[in-house]
Structures are given as C-alpha cells and as structure tokens.
Amino acid sequence: MSGTHKLTWHQRLVMYWVDHLRQLFASLGELWRTPLSSLMTIAVLGVSLALPASFYVLLKNAESVSSFWQSQAQISLYLKQNSAEDQVKAFQTRLEGMSEIYKVTYISPEQGLSDFSGAAGFAEALDLLEQNPLPAVLILNLSESGRQPDMAELLLADMNAEPLVATARLDMAWLARLSGIVELMRQAVVGMAVLLLAGVLLVVSNTLRLNILSCRYEIEVMKLVGATDGFIHRPFLYVGLWYGIIGGLLAWWLTLIMVFWLSHKVSALAALYQSDFTLLGLGLNESLLLVLTGTLLSLLASGFSVRRHIRAIEPA
C-alpha cells in the first residue's frame, strides 16, 4: 500500500468539477439522442417564457408613453382681467417655488391674441375688436409628485381659490383613466406571468418524468451496484438545466423578433402624431433575467421531479 498515491484536496476538487463538466456536456448529447422530444419541449418552454416577456415589453412601453403624457399634465390659470403686472409677477414667483410645479409659463393677453389669430386664421376678424378679450394666462407644468391624481386635484382647488385667478382648468379624468389602465396592465402581466411560468414547471417536470421512466432499468442496475442518489440524479438535473438555458434563449429570440416586427408599425403610427416614439425592447439586464428565470424554473422542476420519481424506483 506504500506505492499508492493519495490525492490532495485541490486535486480532488479539480476532479470533482471535471466530472461535473463531463456529465454536463454528456447530458447535452442526451438531447440530441431524442431530437423530436427535446425540440418540442424546448419550443413549449420558449413560447411559455416569451409570452410573459412580450407582455412585459408591452407594459414597459405603456409606462413610457404614460410617463410622457403625464409629463404634459398642465394646469391653466386664466387670470382676472386688468390684473396688475407686479401682482402677476409676484404670483408667478410664488408658484415657481412650489414643489408640485416644475415650470411656470406666462402668456400675456397680447401674446395670447397673437397666437390665437395665427392658429385660427381669424386675424382679420380679431383686428375689428376694440379691445383684447383674452386674459393673461399662467401655464403650470406639474412635477412628478404634482401629477398624481389626488395631488393634482388638491392643487387645482388651491389655484381656484387664489384671488388673481378667474378660472383654473385641468382635465383630471384622463389622468385618472391613464393611471388606471397602466395599473390594470401591470396586474394582468403579473397574473399572466404566474400562469405561464407555472406551465414551464409542469412541462419540465413531466418531460423528465418520462425520461426517468424510459431509463428505469438502468437506474435499477445503478442502485444495485451502489450508485449514490446524487450520481443518479445528476444527468437528469443537467438535462433540465439545458432545457432552461436553451428555452430561455429561444424566448429572448422570439421576443426580439416580435419587437423588431412591431417597431416599424409603431414608428409609422407615431409619425402620424408628429412623435419620435420608438418601441422599447428588452435591455441587457432584462434579457439575462429572462434566461436566468427559465434556467432556475427548469432546475426547480427538475429537482422536484427527479427526486420524486427516482426515489420510487427500487430494484426488484
């Protein structure tokens, strides 16, 4: 026994990982031995992951549009006729110091009349008026906190109570509707994602169950010769790992194709509204999260299915 060579701990560690890598790539070969079944499973996984990813892209773009529209939320203050210039300037300065307002634009009666005559094409008719009927106007662009429906409504009431203000206007209904639609979409995406990701778990679990049953006799022989549970489980877990990785990559590719296909339609629609809006896709972190989610879910389903079904197989 003196001639035997005892391995050091780092040599054992290297051999441990080499053995895992060998089984990892050997399990990839297992997919090629059953190409039709593997492709069907990967396709189902890819579609199941691509659907919630596509809904997330839809929600992401809806939130982007919502943020842009909400950033345009304004309160228009129509001041009383013959308001003193110094009072208006002092009022404007006070409004600019409020946290709910990030910009105040003053439109004088003369500027308002000029803009209206140029836009409406009534220049000749307006020239017949003896005096300017338009009041001075203050346009309040709301900050992020001021755009919240409750805060905007409170601010509108405060503006109506100001002595210089004849009328304050803000379309509150569209702000509330917009916030409600985005929140509904957010909840729908979460619910859809839960259902489809549960489908991923079921597909992987059932596929590995069939794989285990097809290898029942080999598993019985391995148990008879003293193979550990970890050794028996490992190839099936790696098959599940490959399902998750390839299915996640397929889902990313399908989502990318969908965004590319729709981007031209969205750009053409935005051009009709004189907007340069472009469809947002998955970022790098979101793409990695999609693949990682598919991998982790597949591993979770693999671990549950492998432990359950291999434990039920005992040599006669």
Tab-separated table of C-alpha atoms in Angstrom, residues 40-155:
chain	number	residue	atom	x	y	z
A	40	MET	CA	-40.897	20.053	-28.658
A	41	THR	CA	-40.073	20.595	-25.000
A	42	ILE	CA	-37.714	23.494	-25.751
A	43	ALA	CA	-40.291	25.061	-28.100
A	44	VAL	CA	-43.000	24.905	-25.425
A	45	LEU	CA	-40.603	26.407	-22.871
A	46	GLY	CA	-39.553	29.151	-25.271
A	47	VAL	CA	-43.122	30.158	-26.069
A	48	SER	CA	-44.179	29.953	-22.412
A	49	LEU	CA	-41.340	32.298	-21.428
A	50	ALA	CA	-41.706	34.555	-24.481
A	51	LEU	CA	-45.356	35.340	-23.748
A	52	PRO	CA	-44.787	36.973	-20.324
A	53	ALA	CA	-41.648	38.633	-21.714
A	54	SER	CA	-43.730	40.096	-24.556
A	55	PHE	CA	-46.388	41.303	-22.129
A	56	TYR	CA	-43.616	42.890	-20.062
A	57	VAL	CA	-42.340	44.714	-23.154
A	58	LEU	CA	-45.891	45.929	-23.801
A	59	LEU	CA	-46.177	47.163	-20.209
A	60	LYS	CA	-42.751	48.802	-20.407
A	61	ASN	CA	-43.768	50.781	-23.484
A	62	ALA	CA	-47.157	51.661	-21.988
A	63	GLU	CA	-45.426	53.047	-18.897
A	64	SER	CA	-43.068	55.013	-21.137
A	65	VAL	CA	-45.980	56.542	-23.043
A	66	SER	CA	-47.843	57.147	-19.796
A	67	SER	CA	-44.850	58.961	-18.297
A	68	PHE	CA	-44.609	61.165	-21.389
A	69	TRP	CA	-48.305	62.016	-21.352
A	70	GLN	CA	-48.298	62.656	-17.632
A	71	SER	CA	-45.282	64.927	-18.049
A	72	GLN	CA	-47.525	67.061	-20.281
A	73	ALA	CA	-50.091	67.495	-17.499
A	74	GLN	CA	-50.764	71.198	-17.081
A	75	ILE	CA	-52.990	73.469	-15.064
A	76	SER	CA	-54.075	76.531	-16.991
A	77	LEU	CA	-54.730	79.586	-14.819
A	78	TYR	CA	-56.875	82.244	-16.538
A	79	LEU	CA	-56.240	85.426	-14.591
A	80	LYS	CA	-58.776	88.125	-13.948
A	81	GLN	CA	-58.963	90.963	-16.428
A	82	ASN	CA	-56.857	94.026	-15.667
A	83	SER	CA	-54.661	92.169	-13.126
A	84	ALA	CA	-51.702	94.346	-12.146
A	85	GLU	CA	-48.418	93.302	-13.758
A	86	ASP	CA	-46.484	93.362	-10.480
A	87	GLN	CA	-49.111	91.167	-8.790
A	88	VAL	CA	-48.930	88.661	-11.629
A	89	LYS	CA	-45.113	88.536	-11.422
A	90	ALA	CA	-45.222	88.038	-7.649
A	91	PHE	CA	-47.810	85.279	-8.059
A	92	GLN	CA	-45.677	83.606	-10.722
A	93	THR	CA	-42.595	83.713	-8.482
A	94	ARG	CA	-44.580	82.126	-5.632
A	95	LEU	CA	-45.815	79.346	-7.906
A	96	GLU	CA	-42.288	78.591	-9.132
A	97	GLY	CA	-41.260	77.857	-5.556
A	98	MET	CA	-43.875	75.116	-5.082
A	99	SER	CA	-42.656	71.504	-5.174
A	100	GLU	CA	-45.704	70.331	-7.167
A	101	ILE	CA	-44.777	72.664	-10.046
A	102	TYR	CA	-41.554	72.499	-12.007
A	103	LYS	CA	-42.248	75.176	-14.644
A	104	VAL	CA	-44.490	78.235	-14.923
A	105	THR	CA	-45.091	79.871	-18.316
A	106	TYR	CA	-46.663	83.320	-18.541
A	107	ILE	CA	-48.742	84.182	-21.601
A	108	SER	CA	-49.701	87.831	-21.794
A	109	PRO	CA	-53.044	88.900	-23.314
A	110	GLU	CA	-51.205	90.344	-26.316
A	111	GLN	CA	-49.232	87.133	-26.910
A	112	GLY	CA	-52.363	85.036	-26.486
A	113	LEU	CA	-54.242	87.118	-29.048
A	114	SER	CA	-51.336	86.883	-31.489
A	115	ASP	CA	-51.064	83.115	-31.103
A	116	PHE	CA	-54.814	82.635	-31.444
A	117	SER	CA	-55.122	84.769	-34.582
A	118	GLY	CA	-52.209	82.956	-36.201
A	119	ALA	CA	-53.506	79.485	-35.329
A	120	ALA	CA	-57.199	80.019	-36.019
A	121	GLY	CA	-56.872	82.153	-39.160
A	122	PHE	CA	-59.148	84.856	-37.741
A	123	ALA	CA	-56.610	87.664	-37.916
A	124	GLU	CA	-58.859	89.999	-39.927
A	125	ALA	CA	-61.875	89.447	-37.671
A	126	LEU	CA	-59.835	89.919	-34.499
A	127	ASP	CA	-58.476	93.213	-35.828
A	128	LEU	CA	-62.013	94.607	-35.679
A	129	LEU	CA	-62.170	94.207	-31.899
A	130	GLU	CA	-61.825	97.394	-29.908
A	131	GLN	CA	-60.041	95.668	-27.026
A	132	ASN	CA	-58.316	92.376	-26.352
A	133	PRO	CA	-60.867	89.951	-24.833
A	134	LEU	CA	-58.248	87.396	-23.787
A	135	PRO	CA	-56.957	87.296	-20.200
A	136	ALA	CA	-53.403	86.705	-19.066
A	137	VAL	CA	-52.675	83.001	-18.599
A	138	LEU	CA	-50.220	81.074	-16.432
A	139	ILE	CA	-49.422	77.524	-17.595
A	140	LEU	CA	-48.309	75.292	-14.715
A	141	ASN	CA	-46.308	72.218	-15.725
A	142	LEU	CA	-46.670	69.735	-12.882
A	143	SER	CA	-43.793	67.851	-11.306
A	144	GLU	CA	-43.888	64.090	-10.738
A	145	SER	CA	-45.482	64.494	-7.320
A	146	GLY	CA	-47.960	67.052	-8.642
A	147	ARG	CA	-49.088	64.729	-11.456
A	148	GLN	CA	-50.596	62.258	-9.017
A	149	PRO	CA	-54.397	62.490	-9.440
A	150	ASP	CA	-55.115	63.288	-5.764
A	151	MET	CA	-52.369	65.905	-5.555
A	152	ALA	CA	-53.360	67.483	-8.884
A	153	GLU	CA	-56.971	67.788	-7.761
A	154	LEU	CA	-55.919	69.404	-4.486
A	155	LEU	CA	-53.620	71.807	-6.317
